[in-house]
Coordinates of C-alpha atoms in Angstrom, one line a residue:
Chain A
X1 CA 41.2 -43.7 44.3
X2 CA 44.6 -42.1 44.2
X3 CA 45.9 -40.3 47.2
X4 CA 46.6 -36.7 46.2
X5 CA 47.2 -35.4 49.7
X6 CA 50.9 -35.1 49.2
X7 CA 53.1 -33.8 46.4
X8 CA 51.7 -32.7 43.0
X9 CA 52.4 -35.7 40.7
X10 CA 49.0 -35.4 39.0
X11 CA 48.5 -31.7 39.0
X12 CA 48.3 -29.7 35.8
X13 CA 47.7 -26.0 35.4
X14 CA 45.6 -24.7 32.6
X15 CA 47.3 -21.6 31.6
X16 CA 44.1 -19.5 31.7
X17 CA 44.4 -19.8 35.5
X18 CA 47.3 -17.3 35.5
X19 CA 46.9 -15.7 32.1
X20 CA 46.3 -12.3 33.6
X21 CA 49.6 -12.4 35.4
X22 CA 52.1 -14.1 33.1
X23 CA 53.1 -14.9 29.5
X24 CA 53.4 -18.5 28.5
X25 CA 57.1 -18.4 29.0
X26 CA 56.7 -16.9 32.5
X27 CA 54.1 -19.6 33.2
X28 CA 56.5 -22.4 32.2
X29 CA 59.2 -21.1 34.4
X30 CA 56.8 -20.7 37.3
X31 CA 55.6 -24.3 36.9
X32 CA 59.3 -25.4 37.1
X33 CA 59.7 -23.3 40.3
X34 CA 56.7 -24.9 41.9
X35 CA 57.5 -28.4 40.7
X36 CA 54.2 -28.7 38.9
X37 CA 54.6 -31.4 36.2
X38 CA 52.0 -30.4 33.6
X39 CA 50.1 -27.7 31.9
X40 CA 47.4 -27.1 29.4
X41 CA 48.2 -24.0 27.3
X42 CA 45.8 -21.9 25.2
X43 CA 46.4 -21.3 21.5
X44 CA 46.6 -17.5 21.7
X45 CA 49.3 -17.7 24.4
X46 CA 51.2 -20.2 22.2
X47 CA 50.8 -18.0 19.2
X48 CA 52.1 -15.0 21.1
X49 CA 55.2 -17.0 22.2
X50 CA 55.7 -18.7 18.9
X51 CA 54.9 -22.4 18.4
X52 CA 58.5 -23.6 18.1
X53 CA 59.7 -21.6 21.0
X54 CA 56.8 -22.7 23.1
X55 CA 57.4 -26.4 22.2
X56 CA 61.1 -26.0 23.2
X57 CA 60.4 -24.2 26.4
X58 CA 57.9 -26.8 27.5
X59 CA 60.1 -29.8 26.5
X60 CA 63.2 -28.3 28.1
X61 CA 61.3 -27.8 31.3
X62 CA 60.2 -31.4 31.2
X63 CA 56.5 -30.5 31.3
X64 CA 53.7 -32.7 30.1
X65 CA 50.6 -31.3 28.3
X66 CA 47.3 -32.6 29.9
X67 CA 45.6 -30.9 27.0
X68 CA 45.6 -28.1 24.5
X69 CA 43.0 -25.4 24.5
X70 CA 41.2 -25.4 22.1
X71 CA 39.6 -26.4 18.9
X72 CA 36.0 -26.4 18.1
X73 CA 33.6 -23.5 17.2
X74 CA 32.1 -25.7 14.4
X75 CA 28.9 -23.8 13.8
X76 CA 28.2 -21.3 11.0
X77 CA 25.5 -19.9 8.9
X78 CA 27.4 -20.5 5.7
X79 CA 29.8 -23.0 4.0
X80 CA 32.7 -20.5 4.1
X81 CA 32.4 -20.4 7.9
X82 CA 32.3 -24.2 8.2
X83 CA 35.3 -24.5 6.0
X84 CA 37.2 -21.8 7.9
X85 CA 36.5 -23.7 11.1
X86 CA 37.8 -26.9 9.5
X87 CA 41.0 -25.3 8.5
X88 CA 41.5 -23.6 11.8
X89 CA 40.8 -26.9 13.7
X90 CA 43.4 -28.8 11.6
X91 CA 46.0 -26.1 12.6
X92 CA 45.0 -26.7 16.2
X93 CA 45.6 -30.4 15.8
X94 CA 49.0 -29.7 14.2
X95 CA 49.9 -27.4 17.1
X96 CA 48.7 -29.9 19.7
X97 CA 50.9 -32.6 18.0
X98 CA 53.9 -30.3 17.9
X99 CA 53.5 -29.6 21.6
X100 CA 53.0 -33.3 22.4
X101 CA 49.6 -32.8 24.0
X102 CA 47.6 -35.6 25.4
X103 CA 44.6 -34.4 23.5
X104 CA 43.0 -31.4 21.8
X105 CA 40.1 -30.0 23.8
X106 CA 37.0 -29.1 21.7
X107 CA 34.7 -26.3 22.7
X108 CA 32.2 -27.0 20.0
X109 CA 30.4 -23.6 19.5
X110 CA 26.9 -22.4 20.0
X111 CA 24.5 -20.6 17.8
X112 CA 26.4 -18.8 15.1
X113 CA 26.9 -15.1 15.9
X114 CA 25.7 -15.4 19.5
X115 CA 29.2 -15.1 21.0
X116 CA 29.6 -11.7 19.2
X117 CA 26.2 -10.7 20.7
X118 CA 23.7 -11.4 17.9
X119 CA 22.7 -14.9 17.1
X120 CA 22.2 -15.3 13.3
X121 CA 20.2 -18.5 13.9
X122 CA 18.1 -19.9 16.7
X123 CA 18.2 -23.4 15.5
X124 CA 20.0 -25.5 18.2
X125 CA 19.2 -28.8 16.3
X126 CA 21.1 -27.5 13.3
X127 CA 24.0 -26.2 15.4
X128 CA 24.2 -29.6 17.1
X129 CA 24.2 -31.4 13.7
X130 CA 27.0 -29.1 12.5
X131 CA 29.0 -29.9 15.5
X132 CA 28.7 -33.6 15.0
X133 CA 29.5 -33.3 11.3
X134 CA 32.5 -31.0 12.0
X135 CA 33.9 -33.3 14.6
X136 CA 33.5 -36.2 12.2
X137 CA 35.6 -34.4 9.6
X138 CA 38.2 -33.3 12.0
X139 CA 38.5 -36.8 13.5
X140 CA 39.9 -38.2 10.2
X141 CA 42.6 -35.6 10.2
X142 CA 43.3 -35.9 13.9
X143 CA 43.7 -39.7 13.6
X144 CA 46.3 -39.2 10.9
X145 CA 48.2 -37.1 13.4
X146 CA 47.6 -39.4 16.4
X147 CA 46.0 -36.6 18.3
X148 CA 42.9 -37.6 20.4
X149 CA 40.0 -35.2 20.4
X150 CA 38.3 -34.4 23.7
X151 CA 34.8 -33.0 23.4
X152 CA 34.2 -30.7 26.4
X153 CA 30.5 -30.4 27.3
X154 CA 30.0 -26.9 28.6
X155 CA 27.6 -25.8 31.3
X156 CA 24.1 -25.1 29.9
X157 CA 24.5 -21.4 30.6
X158 CA 26.9 -21.4 27.6
X159 CA 24.6 -23.2 25.3
X160 CA 23.7 -20.2 23.2
X161 CA 27.1 -18.7 22.7
X162 CA 29.9 -21.1 23.4
X163 CA 28.9 -24.8 23.2
X164 CA 25.7 -26.5 22.3
X165 CA 27.0 -29.7 23.8
X166 CA 25.9 -29.4 27.4
X167 CA 25.9 -32.7 29.1
X168 CA 28.4 -35.6 29.3
X169 CA 25.9 -38.0 27.9
X170 CA 25.3 -35.7 24.9
X171 CA 29.1 -35.6 24.3
X172 CA 29.2 -39.4 24.6
X173 CA 26.4 -39.9 22.2
X174 CA 28.6 -38.0 19.6
X175 CA 31.6 -40.1 20.5
X176 CA 29.6 -43.3 20.1
X177 CA 28.2 -42.1 16.7
X178 CA 31.6 -41.1 15.3
X179 CA 33.8 -43.6 17.0
X180 CA 31.8 -46.7 17.7
X181 CA 34.9 -48.8 18.1
X182 CA 36.0 -46.7 21.0
X183 CA 39.4 -46.4 19.4
X184 CA 40.9 -43.8 21.8
X185 CA 40.8 -41.2 19.1
X186 CA 37.7 -39.5 20.4
X187 CA 36.6 -38.8 24.0
X188 CA 35.6 -36.2 26.5
X189 CA 37.0 -33.6 28.8
X190 CA 35.2 -33.6 32.1
X191 CA 35.3 -30.2 33.7
X192 CA 33.6 -30.3 37.0
X193 CA 32.4 -26.7 36.6
X194 CA 30.3 -27.6 33.6
X195 CA 28.9 -31.0 34.7
X196 CA 28.8 -31.0 38.5
X197 CA 25.0 -30.3 38.6
X198 CA 24.0 -33.1 36.3
X199 CA 21.9 -35.8 38.1
X200 CA 23.1 -38.3 35.5
X201 CA 26.8 -37.5 36.0
X202 CA 27.8 -40.6 37.9
X203 CA 26.3 -42.9 35.3
X204 CA 27.6 -40.8 32.4
X205 CA 31.2 -41.0 33.8
X206 CA 30.8 -44.8 34.2
X207 CA 29.5 -45.0 30.6
X208 CA 32.5 -43.0 29.4
X209 CA 35.0 -45.4 30.8
X210 CA 38.8 -45.0 30.6
X211 CA 39.1 -44.9 26.9
X212 CA 36.8 -41.9 26.6
X213 CA 38.0 -40.0 29.6
X214 CA 40.7 -37.9 28.1
X215 CA 40.9 -35.0 30.6
X216 CA 39.6 -34.0 34.0
X217 CA 39.4 -30.3 34.9
X218 CA 38.9 -28.9 38.4
X219 CA 37.8 -25.6 40.0
X220 CA 34.7 -24.8 42.0
X221 CA 31.3 -23.3 41.8
X222 CA 30.9 -20.2 44.0
X223 CA 27.6 -19.1 45.7
X224 CA 26.8 -16.5 44.6
X225 CA 28.4 -16.6 41.2
X226 CA 28.7 -13.0 40.1
X227 CA 29.7 -13.5 36.4
X228 CA 28.7 -16.2 34.0
X229 CA 32.2 -16.6 32.6
X230 CA 34.9 -15.3 34.9
X231 CA 33.8 -16.0 38.5
X232 CA 35.0 -19.6 38.9
X233 CA 36.2 -20.6 42.3
X234 CA 39.4 -22.2 43.7
X235 CA 38.9 -25.8 44.6
X236 CA 37.4 -26.0 48.1
X237 CA 35.9 -22.5 48.0
X238 CA 32.6 -23.6 46.4
X239 CA 30.0 -26.2 46.5
X240 CA 31.3 -29.0 44.2
X241 CA 32.0 -32.3 45.9
X242 CA 35.3 -32.7 44.0
X243 CA 36.4 -35.8 45.8
X244 CA 33.2 -37.6 44.9
X245 CA 33.4 -36.7 41.2
X246 CA 37.1 -37.7 41.2
X247 CA 36.2 -41.0 42.8
X248 CA 33.7 -41.6 39.9
X249 CA 36.3 -40.7 37.3
X250 CA 39.0 -42.9 38.7
X251 CA 36.5 -45.8 39.3
X252 CA 35.9 -45.5 35.5
X253 CA 39.7 -46.0 35.0
X254 CA 40.9 -42.4 34.5
X255 CA 44.6 -42.1 35.5
X256 CA 45.5 -38.7 34.2
X257 CA 46.1 -35.2 35.6
X258 CA 43.7 -33.0 37.6
X259 CA 43.9 -29.9 35.5
X260 CA 43.1 -26.6 37.3
X261 CA 41.3 -24.2 35.1
X262 CA 40.0 -21.1 36.9
X263 CA 38.7 -18.0 35.1
X264 CA 38.5 -15.4 37.8
X265 CA 38.6 -11.7 36.9
X266 CA 37.1 -10.9 40.2
X267 CA 39.6 -12.7 42.4
X268 CA 42.5 -14.9 41.3
X269 CA 43.5 -13.0 38.2
X270 CA 44.1 -10.1 40.6
X271 CA 46.5 -12.1 42.9
X272 CA 50.2 -12.7 42.4
X273 CA 50.8 -15.7 40.2
X274 CA 53.0 -17.5 42.7
X275 CA 50.3 -17.2 45.3
X276 CA 47.7 -18.6 42.9
X277 CA 50.0 -21.6 42.1
X278 CA 50.8 -22.2 45.8
X279 CA 47.0 -22.2 46.5
X280 CA 46.4 -24.6 43.6
X281 CA 48.9 -27.0 45.0
X282 CA 47.4 -26.7 48.5
X283 CA 43.9 -27.3 47.3
X284 CA 44.9 -30.1 45.0
X285 CA 46.2 -31.8 48.2
X286 CA 43.2 -30.9 50.4
X287 CA 40.1 -30.5 48.2
X288 CA 40.5 -32.5 45.0
Chain B
X1 CA -0.9 -25.3 17.4
X2 CA -3.0 -22.4 18.5
X3 CA -2.8 -19.1 16.7
X4 CA -1.6 -16.5 19.2
X5 CA -1.1 -13.8 16.6
X6 CA -4.2 -11.8 17.6
X7 CA -5.7 -10.9 20.9
X8 CA -4.4 -12.2 24.3
X9 CA -6.7 -15.0 25.2
X10 CA -3.9 -17.2 26.5
X11 CA -1.6 -14.6 27.9
X12 CA -0.8 -14.6 31.6
X13 CA 1.6 -12.2 33.4
X14 CA 3.7 -13.4 36.2
X15 CA 3.7 -10.5 38.6
X16 CA 7.5 -10.6 39.0
X17 CA 7.6 -9.1 35.5
X18 CA 6.3 -5.7 36.8
X19 CA 7.1 -6.1 40.5
X20 CA 9.5 -3.2 40.5
X21 CA 6.8 -0.9 39.1
X22 CA 3.6 -1.9 40.9
X23 CA 2.0 -3.4 43.9
X24 CA -0.3 -6.4 43.4
X25 CA -3.3 -4.2 43.4
X26 CA -1.9 -1.9 40.8
X27 CA -0.9 -4.9 38.7
X28 CA -4.5 -6.3 38.8
X29 CA -5.9 -2.9 37.6
X30 CA -3.2 -2.7 34.9
X31 CA -4.1 -6.2 33.6
X32 CA -7.8 -5.1 33.5
X33 CA -6.7 -2.0 31.5
X34 CA -4.8 -4.1 29.0
X35 CA -7.4 -6.9 28.8
X36 CA -5.0 -9.5 29.9
X37 CA -7.0 -12.4 31.3
X38 CA -4.6 -14.1 33.8
X39 CA -1.7 -13.7 36.2
X40 CA 0.5 -15.6 38.4
X41 CA 1.2 -13.7 41.7
X42 CA 4.1 -14.2 44.1
X43 CA 3.5 -14.9 47.8
X44 CA 5.2 -11.8 49.1
X45 CA 3.1 -9.6 47.0
X46 CA 0.0 -11.3 48.1
X47 CA 1.1 -11.1 51.7
X48 CA 1.7 -7.4 51.3
X49 CA -1.8 -6.9 49.9
X50 CA -3.4 -9.3 52.3
X51 CA -4.7 -12.7 51.1
X52 CA -8.4 -11.9 51.4
X53 CA -8.1 -8.6 49.7
X54 CA -5.9 -10.1 46.9
X55 CA -8.4 -12.8 46.4
X56 CA -11.3 -10.3 46.1
X57 CA -9.4 -8.0 43.8
X58 CA -8.5 -10.8 41.4
X59 CA -11.9 -12.4 41.4
X60 CA -13.7 -9.0 40.9
X61 CA -11.4 -8.3 38.0
X62 CA -12.4 -11.6 36.4
X63 CA -8.7 -12.7 36.3
X64 CA -7.6 -16.3 36.3
X65 CA -4.5 -17.6 38.0
X66 CA -2.1 -19.6 35.7
X67 CA -0.1 -20.5 38.8
X68 CA 1.0 -19.3 42.2
X69 CA 4.6 -18.6 43.0
X70 CA 5.8 -20.4 44.9
X71 CA 6.3 -23.3 47.3
X72 CA 9.3 -25.5 47.6
X73 CA 12.7 -24.9 49.3
X74 CA 12.5 -28.4 50.8
X75 CA 16.2 -28.9 51.7
X76 CA 17.7 -28.4 55.1
X77 CA 20.5 -29.6 57.3
X78 CA 18.2 -30.4 60.2
X79 CA 14.7 -31.7 61.0
X80 CA 13.5 -28.3 62.2
X81 CA 14.2 -26.9 58.8
X82 CA 12.4 -29.7 57.0
X83 CA 9.4 -29.2 59.3
X84 CA 9.4 -25.5 58.9
X85 CA 9.4 -26.0 55.1
X86 CA 6.5 -28.4 55.3
X87 CA 4.5 -25.9 57.3
X88 CA 5.3 -23.1 55.0
X89 CA 4.4 -25.2 52.0
X90 CA 1.0 -26.1 53.4
X91 CA 0.3 -22.4 53.9
X92 CA 1.3 -21.9 50.2
X93 CA -1.2 -24.6 49.2
X94 CA -3.9 -22.9 51.3
X95 CA -3.2 -19.5 49.7
X96 CA -3.2 -21.0 46.2
X97 CA -6.5 -22.6 46.9
X98 CA -8.0 -19.4 48.3
X99 CA -6.8 -17.6 45.2
X100 CA -8.2 -20.2 42.9
X101 CA -4.9 -21.0 41.2
X102 CA -4.4 -23.6 38.5
X103 CA -1.4 -24.9 40.4
X104 CA 1.2 -24.2 43.0
X105 CA 4.6 -23.8 41.4
X106 CA 7.5 -25.5 43.3
X107 CA 11.0 -24.2 43.3
X108 CA 12.5 -27.0 45.2
X109 CA 15.6 -25.6 46.8
X110 CA 19.3 -26.3 46.4
X111 CA 22.1 -27.0 48.9
X112 CA 21.0 -25.8 52.3
X113 CA 22.5 -22.4 53.1
X114 CA 23.8 -21.8 49.5
X115 CA 21.2 -19.1 48.7
X116 CA 22.4 -17.2 51.8
X117 CA 25.9 -17.4 50.4
X118 CA 27.4 -20.4 52.4
X119 CA 26.4 -23.9 51.6
X120 CA 26.1 -26.0 54.8
X121 CA 26.3 -29.2 52.7
X122 CA 27.7 -30.2 49.4
X123 CA 25.6 -33.3 49.1
X124 CA 23.4 -32.9 46.0
X125 CA 22.2 -36.5 46.3
X126 CA 20.9 -35.8 49.8
X127 CA 19.3 -32.5 48.7
X128 CA 17.5 -34.3 45.8
X129 CA 16.3 -37.0 48.2
X130 CA 15.0 -34.4 50.6
X131 CA 13.2 -32.7 47.7
X132 CA 11.5 -35.9 46.6
X133 CA 10.5 -36.7 50.2
X134 CA 9.2 -33.2 50.8
X135 CA 7.1 -33.1 47.7
X136 CA 5.7 -36.5 48.7
X137 CA 4.6 -35.2 52.0
X138 CA 3.2 -32.0 50.5
X139 CA 1.3 -33.9 47.8
X140 CA -0.9 -35.6 50.4
X141 CA -2.0 -32.3 51.8
X142 CA -2.3 -30.6 48.3
X143 CA -4.6 -33.4 47.2
X144 CA -6.8 -32.8 50.1
X145 CA -7.1 -29.2 48.9
X146 CA -7.5 -30.1 45.2
X147 CA -4.4 -28.0 44.5
X148 CA -2.1 -29.5 41.8
X149 CA 1.7 -29.1 42.4
X150 CA 3.9 -28.1 39.5
X151 CA 7.6 -28.9 39.9
X152 CA 9.6 -26.3 38.1
X153 CA 13.0 -27.6 36.9
X154 CA 15.4 -24.6 37.2
X155 CA 18.4 -23.9 34.9
X156 CA 21.5 -25.8 36.0
X157 CA 23.1 -22.4 36.9
X158 CA 20.7 -22.4 39.9
X159 CA 21.5 -26.0 41.0
X160 CA 23.5 -24.9 44.0
X161 CA 21.3 -22.2 45.5
X162 CA 17.8 -22.4 44.2
X163 CA 16.8 -25.8 42.8
X164 CA 18.5 -29.1 42.5
X165 CA 15.9 -30.3 40.0
X166 CA 17.5 -29.1 36.8
X167 CA 16.0 -30.9 33.8
X168 CA 12.4 -31.7 32.8
X169 CA 13.2 -35.5 32.8
X170 CA 14.4 -35.2 36.4
X171 CA 11.2 -33.5 37.4
X172 CA 9.2 -36.1 35.6
X173 CA 11.1 -38.9 37.3
X174 CA 9.9 -37.4 40.6
X175 CA 6.4 -37.2 39.3
X176 CA 6.4 -40.8 38.2
X177 CA 7.8 -41.9 41.5
X178 CA 5.2 -40.0 43.7
X179 CA 2.2 -40.1 41.4
X180 CA 2.5 -43.2 39.2
X181 CA -1.2 -43.1 38.4
X182 CA -0.7 -39.7 36.7
X183 CA -3.7 -38.4 38.7
X184 CA -3.3 -34.7 37.7
X185 CA -2.3 -33.8 41.3
X186 CA 1.4 -33.6 40.4
X187 CA 3.1 -32.2 37.3
X188 CA 5.6 -29.7 36.0
X189 CA 6.0 -26.1 35.1
X190 CA 7.9 -25.7 31.9
X191 CA 9.8 -22.4 31.8
X192 CA 11.6 -22.0 28.5
X193 CA 14.4 -20.0 30.3
X194 CA 15.3 -23.0 32.3
X195 CA 15.0 -25.8 29.8
X196 CA 15.5 -24.4 26.3
X197 CA 19.1 -25.7 26.1
X198 CA 18.2 -29.3 26.9
X199 CA 18.9 -31.7 24.0
X200 CA 16.3 -34.0 25.5
X201 CA 13.6 -31.3 25.8
X202 CA 11.4 -32.4 23.0
X203 CA 11.2 -36.0 24.2
X204 CA 10.7 -34.9 27.8
X205 CA 7.8 -32.7 26.9
X206 CA 6.2 -35.6 25.0
X207 CA 6.8 -37.8 28.0
X208 CA 5.1 -35.3 30.3
X209 CA 1.9 -35.2 28.3
X210 CA -1.1 -33.1 29.0
X211 CA -1.7 -34.4 32.5
X212 CA 1.7 -33.4 33.7
X213 CA 2.1 -30.1 31.8
X214 CA 0.6 -27.7 34.4
X215 CA 2.2 -24.4 33.4
X216 CA 4.2 -22.9 30.5
X217 CA 6.4 -19.9 31.2
X218 CA 8.0 -17.7 28.5
X219 CA 10.7 -15.1 28.3
X220 CA 14.0 -15.2 26.4
X221 CA 17.7 -15.9 26.8
X222 CA 19.9 -12.9 26.0
X223 CA 23.4 -13.0 24.6
X224 CA 25.3 -11.9 26.5
X225 CA 23.5 -12.6 29.7
X226 CA 24.9 -10.1 32.2
X227 CA 23.4 -11.4 35.4
X228 CA 22.6 -15.0 36.5
X229 CA 19.3 -14.1 38.0
X230 CA 17.9 -10.8 36.7
X231 CA 18.8 -10.4 33.1
X232 CA 16.0 -12.3 31.4
X233 CA 14.9 -11.1 28.0
X234 CA 11.5 -10.2 26.5
X235 CA 10.2 -12.9 24.1
X236 CA 11.8 -12.3 20.7
X237 CA 14.9 -10.4 22.1
X238 CA 17.0 -13.5 22.6
X239 CA 17.9 -16.9 21.2
X240 CA 15.1 -19.2 22.3
X241 CA 13.0 -20.7 19.5
X242 CA 9.7 -20.1 21.4
X243 CA 7.4 -21.2 18.7
X244 CA 9.1 -24.6 18.4
X245 CA 8.9 -25.2 22.1
X246 CA 5.3 -24.1 22.2
X247 CA 4.6 -26.5 19.3
X248 CA 6.0 -29.4 21.4
X249 CA 4.0 -28.4 24.5
X250 CA 0.8 -28.1 22.5
X251 CA 1.5 -31.3 20.6
X252 CA 1.6 -33.0 24.0
X253 CA -1.8 -31.6 24.8
X254 CA -1.2 -28.4 26.8
X255 CA -4.0 -26.0 26.4
X256 CA -3.2 -23.4 29.1
X257 CA -1.7 -20.0 29.3
X258 CA 1.6 -18.7 28.1
X259 CA 2.8 -17.0 31.3
X260 CA 5.3 -14.2 30.9
X261 CA 7.9 -14.2 33.7
X262 CA 10.8 -11.7 33.2
X263 CA 13.3 -10.8 35.9
X264 CA 15.1 -7.9 34.5
X265 CA 16.7 -5.4 36.8
X266 CA 18.9 -4.2 33.9
X267 CA 16.0 -3.3 31.5
X268 CA 12.3 -4.1 32.0
X269 CA 12.1 -3.3 35.7
X270 CA 13.3 0.2 34.7
X271 CA 10.6 0.8 32.1
X272 CA 7.0 2.1 32.7
X273 CA 4.8 -0.8 33.6
X274 CA 2.3 -0.1 30.9
X275 CA 5.0 -0.2 28.3
X276 CA 6.1 -3.6 29.6
X277 CA 2.6 -5.0 29.4
X278 CA 2.1 -3.6 25.9
X279 CA 5.4 -5.2 24.9
X280 CA 4.4 -8.5 26.4
X281 CA 1.1 -8.5 24.4
X282 CA 3.0 -7.6 21.2
X283 CA 5.6 -10.3 21.7
X284 CA 3.0 -12.8 22.7
X285 CA 1.4 -12.2 19.3
X286 CA 4.6 -12.1 17.3
X287 CA 7.2 -14.3 19.1
X288 CA 5.5 -16.9 21.2

């Protein structure tokens, strides 16, 4: 297991962590200031900056992309919706390739309409089939762009509205069905926030192996958690045994970044961005 | 699959559903008024009423108990805590027997201290072992009282603070380890709110079979869900395909009550109790 107690060689910042404080350009400069070597930007922030400009900024700063957030949202009640998702996901692959990302993270979608507040279907089995079919279609395109796709299982509390893939084993079942040769083109993003509770986590991580483990996201689970979406904790402030999970991921062969992704309207989004980044570094050293 | 579209023969009300409106005594009288044949009371409400009085009230009203809420909370950082939980759980078995309950529901506990806001351990594996050991000890006592124990897997969003048993398969693994003969003394409580998202749910219900399916709880998952604990929905107001899950449970041989358990500080706890019960009956007929 790698020693992360000094430096920040394997630290990446998901830009959502400081999105309330800074634009993408400001985030890039801040990462340079703090000598943080990698980031994972969100599409809306890239769009606001402009893709070409974002790409130049990131490359000029010498930053790596641990991932790109995000494609997915494959579910729909009609063919037009499925096709629109396909088109949008191909653009996400293009952007990820332009930015030189390690992978495109997929948040697969839940029941159609649920995220807007009214589910148009209650059929989880159909949603899950649409997800597998959609990933299958996107995979062909992504392969042609040499952009690995990372399925991110989301916590079951997001099953209705954000992602109907809710365990690592479920994500790996999709990988095995669509990429039986384990080509490296399809894998998973393991975010501790979503999977830490799973009694099968250790075995699922071992099952994934190095070729499927495309991203590793860290934060913490607070007790109490006051909001389903935006009350994630800083590493070390919650209950997740991060070192244990990292030991499993590294035992499986993962050698990439620990990407900090914290949605925190109640705390960290209200703090100065530089303080947030300093804390990320400190906790990367002490708690991850 | 039974036809629930008329009457309320298999309807039970978990007293938490109207706990903000009424005392246990008032709930018993309201159930009589609404011709609802069963309930599942909580220990604190029984204690407030007095055990003997509660037992008389319930029996005089001709009500059945679909369950008794609840035993569990097996985890601790010290032996004193484990012993105190054992003692308290034996009293819960005694009360359930006195009340003539179908089973004692077990919410097994999470990381010690987490429910009070500060986890004293981050070791989920240890917590899960303590749970299995604690159920094993309690099972001997419960058998001597002829009181079946129903392990209730809780939604993974409660893994830290309320229950480290988070899937039906995990609960069944414990059942199989402690009661390999499938004696009827140990089984599960299937609450749709906790398990609806699980891609393995159908197979886990089939695995459970009639002898392990001791209770079936219904409510609904709202989108958005505004509070992790107290924003459950009335059946039909959310995204859960209740009829499908009931079809699985009944195909496995379950013949008991559909117990309505709704924690809803944001809506139903603010409504008149009689309106809540009328709505429970209506939705039991139309949505369960």
